[in-house]
DNA sequence: GAGTAACCGAGACGGTACGTCATGTCTTTAG
DNA sequence: CTAAAGACATGACGTACCGTCTCGGTTACTC
């Protein structure tokens, strides 16, 4: 299980962090369009080859920068609910509130937009890029919904993937059309309708 | 209401079409990232100043190219239903099917992605850009939903904007994560759930 | 005989001069090794593509810069003697003195060294480069020597090309080994020996 | 007289040879311009620091590589003639023939050009570099000429240094202008003229 | 019908950034 | 302390586009 020691000077892990930090900083300041590898290198006080050694393109770099932003800044978002006392509906609501709040921060909204830009810009790696970086959320949502189906609270014939798509997609659409930020109560209203539609009619 | 006649040679309207066609062609071939004004000019057999005289940036050019693609290629999408015989639910279903089918064409999917890229790339003009170009769809959806509320078929307390956001957003999310295309039946399933949630409980 | 007018904006001849001037300036300051296209561009206040549009490499740029230095700065060197009263020997002496004096200026010495570096650096274009830029001198020397043969002053069996090679080559060798500059009297002494060797023995 | 034993692992003398060999190999293949420390290191299967530990720059490395080429490949060139039976004129002729023949080999011509490039590239170390590596030849020539003066065969007032400069310089000039190689008979013709010019008039 | 003013294509211009390569130094493990 | 390997900051490479400009030439109104 030991890592194989390659010859030569090992990569400095501190550079990775510096580069990702710089990427986020530039992203916030100038947006995805205004982000250049040169700026990132200068901000991180790092040579360009040091960046290219780790990330082959602007898109993959931004992808990782955003992913780290997800993981480090909002770990709570990863597991929508750990208390068994909460039912799926409450869990979904809790998650959605946390997500909306997280996205409410313009700095986090900028991360989502950057990721979206990276994916939409080059359709061929869109899937690998966008999916990979939102998969955690999507899977958490689906498993939560599935728990609701198992418990009999939700309809068994509902397409859970489609519901998860709609939850994440609606926030994305709001970010794109109402830059300021997605309104928390709007997302909550959507959840109302969706939950109503999901519940088993004979209860 | 007459247009003010400026002196000098008037602009050649045929160039507009040639440029927009070229833009779509390049967009399909190389994606938004691979689109350069230079390529568009070469493809349209037009000088660069001829483009800049009409569009000030890549984003606005792409915006118009996509909008024309919407308007000319799928006019049916604009008005979800003009036959009063159809109820709101049927109208929504019809519109959603048409939309999903339209987006199913990779060429049209590329247009949506390009528009998304343009908007996500520079947050400050995201709103003006993206909203402007998807507003028609969004408004049609909302007015259709509102008709359902008026007729008593849909709950009065539902946030119709949120529902419209979710419908459009879910397609967008699918485009970003499953490049091939959005699956038509998935969107249909989502509609099922949403309609169920929208319907007045005491029916 | 009219020049064909190509379409598009014509090149600005003033840039050529600015670039060549900058090249010479950098050459003097930093030598051939220290000359980079980037420095030349910055010094000439010109974009890099403007240079590459005209010269494909550092070597050809330096070649032209040195050639212009020859032509503009020391036109007298081109025609070794225009007074018919002077015999070939006097003409050679006059030319050699002028040449040695010209090369005595460190700025001109730097030009010759730069040209030499450009040629020696890449053997395949050495010939086209070096020969082209020193040909004028070489031809003038040979024709002068040939006049001496015709007039009977010089031996008919002498290899005039070899003599011209030696005259130019000796200055070059001195530049390379005694950087400060070639000593004028040394070249004059060489001329003494060569003239003595060239003269017809029975005079 | 014992070498001082320094602590630690001693340098491997075999590396020196490997590096110099690699330098010559790259020089032949790509010329001085195309030679990089990286290529040399790779060709010699040696780390870059191993090179920098021994030679501080590309120029000094090339200098030594060429010098070794001189010493090992054509030892005969070092001493123009050790048989007292030959007069200075014959010795000069013999040396010149050997030199011209040696230079006739394109591999050796490349060495001279590389040395020239190294010197011409940075005027400040031109002297130390070029002079050091051609000094042996130059001194041999001068001492040979001086013997001729002592014996009364050559004029006492001739500038022997200038003559030596011309001999070496003419070969250099030919290499620069006629890449293929210097023509042996041309150098021989030059020697004819020079010897004629050197000889005491009253013979 | 002559001006004139804006159009058109082509392409040069000063720039910025690209992604790659080489420089010379530093840091690691191994000998 | 040396050696090989390779990461590092730096900086130049030659190319692609940017958006502006300057050409010769065209087209359609205005006088």
GROMACS .gro file of C-alpha atoms (C1' of nucleotides) in nm, chain A residues 4-11, chain E residues 27-30, chain F residues 4-7:
model
   16
    4UNK     CA    1   0.596   0.433  -0.492
    5UNK     CA    2   0.877   0.686  -0.446
    6UNK     CA    3   0.961   0.832  -0.782
    7UNK     CA    4   1.311   0.964  -0.839
    8UNK     CA    5   1.381   1.334  -0.846
    9UNK     CA    6   1.255   1.620  -0.644
   10UNK     CA    7   0.896   1.564  -0.537
   11UNK     CA    8   0.627   1.813  -0.617
  839DT     C1'    9   1.572   1.940  -0.328
  840DT     C1'   10   1.517   1.476  -0.298
  841DT     C1'   11   1.710   0.967  -0.264
  842DA     C1'   12   2.097   0.674  -0.338
  847DA     C1'   13   2.065   1.129  -1.130
  848DA     C1'   14   1.623   1.286  -1.147
  849DG     C1'   15   1.321   1.621  -1.177
  850DA     C1'   16   1.058   2.032  -0.965
   0.00000   0.00000   0.00000
